[in-house]
Coordinates of C-alpha atoms in Angstrom, one line a residue:
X1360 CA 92.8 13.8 12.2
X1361 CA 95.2 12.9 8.7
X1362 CA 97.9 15.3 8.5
X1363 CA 96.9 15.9 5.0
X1364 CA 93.9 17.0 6.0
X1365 CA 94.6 19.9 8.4
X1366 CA 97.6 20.9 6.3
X1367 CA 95.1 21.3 3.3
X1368 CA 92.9 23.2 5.9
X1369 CA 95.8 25.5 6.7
X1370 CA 96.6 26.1 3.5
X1371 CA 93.1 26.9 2.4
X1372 CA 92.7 29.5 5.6
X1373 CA 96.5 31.5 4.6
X1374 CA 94.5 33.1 1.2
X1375 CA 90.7 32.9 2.4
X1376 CA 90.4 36.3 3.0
X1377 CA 93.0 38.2 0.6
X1378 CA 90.7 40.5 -0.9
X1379 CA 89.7 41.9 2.2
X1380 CA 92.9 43.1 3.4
X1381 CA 92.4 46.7 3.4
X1382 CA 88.9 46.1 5.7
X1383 CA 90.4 43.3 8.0
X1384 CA 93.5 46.1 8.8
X1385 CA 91.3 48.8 9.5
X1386 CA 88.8 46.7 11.8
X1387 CA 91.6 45.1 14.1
X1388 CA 93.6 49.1 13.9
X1389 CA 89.7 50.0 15.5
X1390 CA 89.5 47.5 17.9
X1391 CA 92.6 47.7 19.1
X1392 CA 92.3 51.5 20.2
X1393 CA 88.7 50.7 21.9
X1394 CA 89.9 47.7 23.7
X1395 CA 90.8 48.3 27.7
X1396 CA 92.3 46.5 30.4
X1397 CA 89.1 45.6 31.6
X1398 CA 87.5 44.6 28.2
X1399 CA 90.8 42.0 27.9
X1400 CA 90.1 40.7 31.4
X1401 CA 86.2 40.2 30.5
X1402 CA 87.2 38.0 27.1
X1403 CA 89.3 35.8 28.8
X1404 CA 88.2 32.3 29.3
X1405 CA 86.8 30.3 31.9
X1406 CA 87.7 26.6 31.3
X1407 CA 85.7 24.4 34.1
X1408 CA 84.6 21.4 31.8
X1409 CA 86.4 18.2 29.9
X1410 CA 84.3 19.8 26.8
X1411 CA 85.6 23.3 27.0
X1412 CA 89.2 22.1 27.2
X1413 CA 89.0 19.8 24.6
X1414 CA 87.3 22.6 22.7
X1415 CA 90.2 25.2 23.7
X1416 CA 92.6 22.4 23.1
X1417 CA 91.8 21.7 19.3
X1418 CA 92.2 25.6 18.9
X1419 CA 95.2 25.7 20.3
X1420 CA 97.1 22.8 18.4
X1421 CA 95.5 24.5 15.0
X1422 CA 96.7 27.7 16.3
X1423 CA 100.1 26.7 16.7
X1424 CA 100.4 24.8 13.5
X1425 CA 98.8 27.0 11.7
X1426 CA 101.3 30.0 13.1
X1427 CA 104.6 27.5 12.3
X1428 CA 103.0 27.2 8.5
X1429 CA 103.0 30.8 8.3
X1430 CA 106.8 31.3 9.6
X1431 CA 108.0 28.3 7.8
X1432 CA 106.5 29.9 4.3
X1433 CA 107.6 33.8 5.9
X1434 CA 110.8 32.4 6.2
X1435 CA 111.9 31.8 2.5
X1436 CA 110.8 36.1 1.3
X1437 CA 107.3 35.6 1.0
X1438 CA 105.1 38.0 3.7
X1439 CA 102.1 36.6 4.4
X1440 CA 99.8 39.1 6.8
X1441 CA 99.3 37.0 9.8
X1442 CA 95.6 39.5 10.4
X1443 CA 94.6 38.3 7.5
X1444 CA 94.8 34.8 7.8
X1445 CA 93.0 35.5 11.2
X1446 CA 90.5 36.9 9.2
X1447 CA 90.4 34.1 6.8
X1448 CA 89.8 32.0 9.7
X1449 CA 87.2 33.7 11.1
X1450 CA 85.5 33.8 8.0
X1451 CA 85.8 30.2 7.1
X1452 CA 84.1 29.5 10.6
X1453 CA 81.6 31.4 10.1
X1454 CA 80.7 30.4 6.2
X1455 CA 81.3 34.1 4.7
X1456 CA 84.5 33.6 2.6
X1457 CA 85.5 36.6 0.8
X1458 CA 86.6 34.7 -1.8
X1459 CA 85.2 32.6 -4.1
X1460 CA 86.5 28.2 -4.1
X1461 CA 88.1 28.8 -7.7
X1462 CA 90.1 31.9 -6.5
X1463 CA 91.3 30.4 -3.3
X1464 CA 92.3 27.2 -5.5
X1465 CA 94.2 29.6 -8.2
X1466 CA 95.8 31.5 -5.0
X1467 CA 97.3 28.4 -3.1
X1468 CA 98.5 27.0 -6.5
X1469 CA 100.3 30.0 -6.9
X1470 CA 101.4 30.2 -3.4
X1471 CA 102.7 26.7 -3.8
X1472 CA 104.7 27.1 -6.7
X1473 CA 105.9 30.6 -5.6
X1474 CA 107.6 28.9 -1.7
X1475 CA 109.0 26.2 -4.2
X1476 CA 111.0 27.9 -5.9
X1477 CA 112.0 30.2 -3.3
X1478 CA 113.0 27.4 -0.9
X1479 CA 114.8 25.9 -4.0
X1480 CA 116.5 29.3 -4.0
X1481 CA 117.2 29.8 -0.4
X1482 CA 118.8 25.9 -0.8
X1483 CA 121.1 26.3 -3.3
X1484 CA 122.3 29.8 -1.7
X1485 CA 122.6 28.1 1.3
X1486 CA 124.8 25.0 -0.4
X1487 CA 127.4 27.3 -1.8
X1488 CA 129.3 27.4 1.8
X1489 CA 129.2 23.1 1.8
X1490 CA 130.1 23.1 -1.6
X1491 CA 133.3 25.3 -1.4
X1492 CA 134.4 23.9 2.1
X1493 CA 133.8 20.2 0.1
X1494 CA 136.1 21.3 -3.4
X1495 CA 138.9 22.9 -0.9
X1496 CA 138.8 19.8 0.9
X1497 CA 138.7 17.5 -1.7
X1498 CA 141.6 19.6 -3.6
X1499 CA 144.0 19.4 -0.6
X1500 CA 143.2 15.8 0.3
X1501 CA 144.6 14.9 -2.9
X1502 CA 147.8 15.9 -2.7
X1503 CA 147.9 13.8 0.6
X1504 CA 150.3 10.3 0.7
X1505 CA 148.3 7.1 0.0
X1506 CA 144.9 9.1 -0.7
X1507 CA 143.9 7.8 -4.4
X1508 CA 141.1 10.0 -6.6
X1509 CA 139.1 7.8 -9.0
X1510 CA 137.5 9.1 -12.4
X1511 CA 134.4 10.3 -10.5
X1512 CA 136.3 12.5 -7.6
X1513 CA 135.7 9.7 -5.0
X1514 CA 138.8 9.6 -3.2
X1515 CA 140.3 6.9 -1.0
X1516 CA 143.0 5.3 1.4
X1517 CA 143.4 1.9 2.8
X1518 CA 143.8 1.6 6.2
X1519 CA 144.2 -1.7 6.4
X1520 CA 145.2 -4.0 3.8
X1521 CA 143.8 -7.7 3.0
X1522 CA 143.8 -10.2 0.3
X1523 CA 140.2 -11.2 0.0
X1524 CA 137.7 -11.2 -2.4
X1525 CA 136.1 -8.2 -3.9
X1526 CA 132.3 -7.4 -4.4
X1527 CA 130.1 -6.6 -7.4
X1528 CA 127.7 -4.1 -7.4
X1529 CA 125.0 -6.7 -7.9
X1530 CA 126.8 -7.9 -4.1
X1531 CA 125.0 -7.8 -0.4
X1532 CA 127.9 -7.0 1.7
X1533 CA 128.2 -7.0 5.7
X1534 CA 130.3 -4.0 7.1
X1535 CA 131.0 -1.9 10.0
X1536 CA 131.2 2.0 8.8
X1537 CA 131.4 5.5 10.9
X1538 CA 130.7 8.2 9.4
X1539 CA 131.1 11.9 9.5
X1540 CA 130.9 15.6 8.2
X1541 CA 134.6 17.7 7.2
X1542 CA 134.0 19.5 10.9
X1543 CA 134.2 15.5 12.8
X1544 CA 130.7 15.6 13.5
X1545 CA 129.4 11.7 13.6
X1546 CA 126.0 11.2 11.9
X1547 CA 126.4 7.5 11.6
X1548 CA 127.9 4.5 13.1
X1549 CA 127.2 0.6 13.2
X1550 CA 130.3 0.2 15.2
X1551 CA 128.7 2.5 18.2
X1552 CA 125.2 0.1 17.4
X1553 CA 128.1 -2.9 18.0
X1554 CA 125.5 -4.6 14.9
X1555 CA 127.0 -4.4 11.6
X1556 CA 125.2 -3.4 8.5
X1557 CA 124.0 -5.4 5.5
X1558 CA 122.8 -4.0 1.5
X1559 CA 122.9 -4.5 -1.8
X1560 CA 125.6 -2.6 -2.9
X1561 CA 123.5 -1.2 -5.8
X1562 CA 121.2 0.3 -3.1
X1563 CA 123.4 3.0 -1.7
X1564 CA 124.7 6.1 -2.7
X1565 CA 127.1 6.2 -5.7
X1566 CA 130.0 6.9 -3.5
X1567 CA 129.4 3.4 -1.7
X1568 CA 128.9 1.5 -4.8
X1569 CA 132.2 2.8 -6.3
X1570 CA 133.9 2.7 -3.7
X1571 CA 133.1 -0.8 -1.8
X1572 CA 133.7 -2.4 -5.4
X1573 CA 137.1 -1.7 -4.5
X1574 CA 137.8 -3.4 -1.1
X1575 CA 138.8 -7.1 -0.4
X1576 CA 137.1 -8.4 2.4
X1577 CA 138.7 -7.9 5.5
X1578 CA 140.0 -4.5 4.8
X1579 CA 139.4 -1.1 6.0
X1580 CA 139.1 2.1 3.7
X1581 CA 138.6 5.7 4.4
X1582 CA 136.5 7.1 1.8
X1583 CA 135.9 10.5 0.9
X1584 CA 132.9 11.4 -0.7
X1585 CA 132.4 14.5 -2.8
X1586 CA 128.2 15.5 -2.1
X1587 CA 127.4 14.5 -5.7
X1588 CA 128.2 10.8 -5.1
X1589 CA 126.5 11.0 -1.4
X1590 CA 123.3 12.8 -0.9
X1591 CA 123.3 15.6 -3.2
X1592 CA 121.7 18.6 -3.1
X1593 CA 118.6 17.0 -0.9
X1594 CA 121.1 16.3 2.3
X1595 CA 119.8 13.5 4.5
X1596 CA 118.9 13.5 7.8
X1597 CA 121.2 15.6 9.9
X1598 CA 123.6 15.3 6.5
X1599 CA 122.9 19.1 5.2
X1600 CA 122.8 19.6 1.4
X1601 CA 125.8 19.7 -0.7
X1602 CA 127.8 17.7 2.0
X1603 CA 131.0 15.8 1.5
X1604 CA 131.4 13.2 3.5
X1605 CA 134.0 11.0 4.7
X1606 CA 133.1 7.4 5.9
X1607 CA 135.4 5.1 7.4
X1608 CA 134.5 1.6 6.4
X1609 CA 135.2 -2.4 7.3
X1610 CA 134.1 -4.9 4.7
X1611 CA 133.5 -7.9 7.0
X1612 CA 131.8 -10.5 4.6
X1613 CA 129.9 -10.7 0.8
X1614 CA 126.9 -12.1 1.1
X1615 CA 126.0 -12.9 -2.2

């Protein structure tokens, strides 16, 4: 099965039944006082064939996905009523929607664009605490011996000096880099691959371009990279959003 297809399946089951809300709450509050020990014990399943656990199977994997899309949107302030996307279910298996194709389509739209900007929200609330610990660092790195700040806040030292030539931006270069968050947490490193890395300089954050430009081949530079010449506001990988980084790199050879 496409993932697009069961997450458009998911989405489509989280509003099928909104209008019923009031009903679906009563009906499981009912049930739930009639329903005994024994009654529990009598619904439980029997799986004895390759069929009925395939069967139970597929139920369970949409289950579970269909419970994470739920917490994931939960997550961000919106409180979707996990009964009644049971009920939404239920309905939609059974061809009785309580809502008509145009409202459900109006619904997730709206649901879409309301996680958005939530998440959005959440993000940039979240990115304050990288943001700060990057401008203190950043501000007190300056004033260190041999560390140079450029126009655009990248800052640098040279660890090792050479003579060599410089690249262009236009340049494939060869290196070796390491690189980490302000707490020394690695998230990258040809030299523990033992390969080093080749690119267009033009084809890598700003902070690289910049700063690369700046090395003779042969040298090594520490780099220190404020988060809006890295990866933003988007983060990368296990790089959160907002993160400064600092990247310690070799400039082995320019391609061309």
């Amino acid at each position: 099965m496409k993932k697009i297809g069961v997450v458009s399946s998911l989405a489509a089951a989280l509003i099928l039944a909104g209008c019923g809300k009031d009903a679906a709450n009563a009906a499981v509050s009912e049930q739930a006082e009639v329903k005994t020990e024994q009654t529990k014990q009598e619904e439980a399943v029997t799986l004895q064939t390759l069929t009925e656990k395939q069967a139970y199977g597929l139920g369970v994997n949409f289950g579970t996905q269909l419970k994470s899309t739920v917490e994931q949107i939960n997550s961000v302030g919106i409180a979707l009523d996990m009964e009644l996307v049971k009920k939404g279910m239920t309905d939609a298996v059974a061809g009785t929607p309580s809502l008509s194709q145009e409202d459900i389509q109006t619904a997730l739209q709206e649901l879409q664009k309301q996680h958005q900007e939530l998440e959005q929200a959440k993000r940039a609330e979240d990115g304050k605490q990288f943001i700060e610990e990057g401008q203190t660092f950043l501000a007190e790195n300056a004033k260190k011996e041999g560390v140079v700040t450029t126009e655009s806040g990248l800052q640098y030292e040279i660890v090792t000096a050479a003579d060599g030539e410089k690249p262009k931006a236009t340049d494939t270069v060869t290196v070796h880099y390491t690189g980490t968050l302000l707490n020394g947490e690695k998230f990258d490193s040809s030299v523990d691959r033992g390969q080093p890395a080749s690119f267009p300089l033009n084809r890598v954050i700003p902070g690289w371009t910049e700063g690369v430009q700046l090395m003779p081949v042969g040298s090594k530079f520490r780099f220190y990279i404020p988060y809006n010449l890295a990866y933003g506001e988007g983060g990368s990988g296990s790089i959160p959003p907002y993160s400064t980084l600092i990247f310690d790199v070799e400039l082995i050879s320019i391609d061309g």
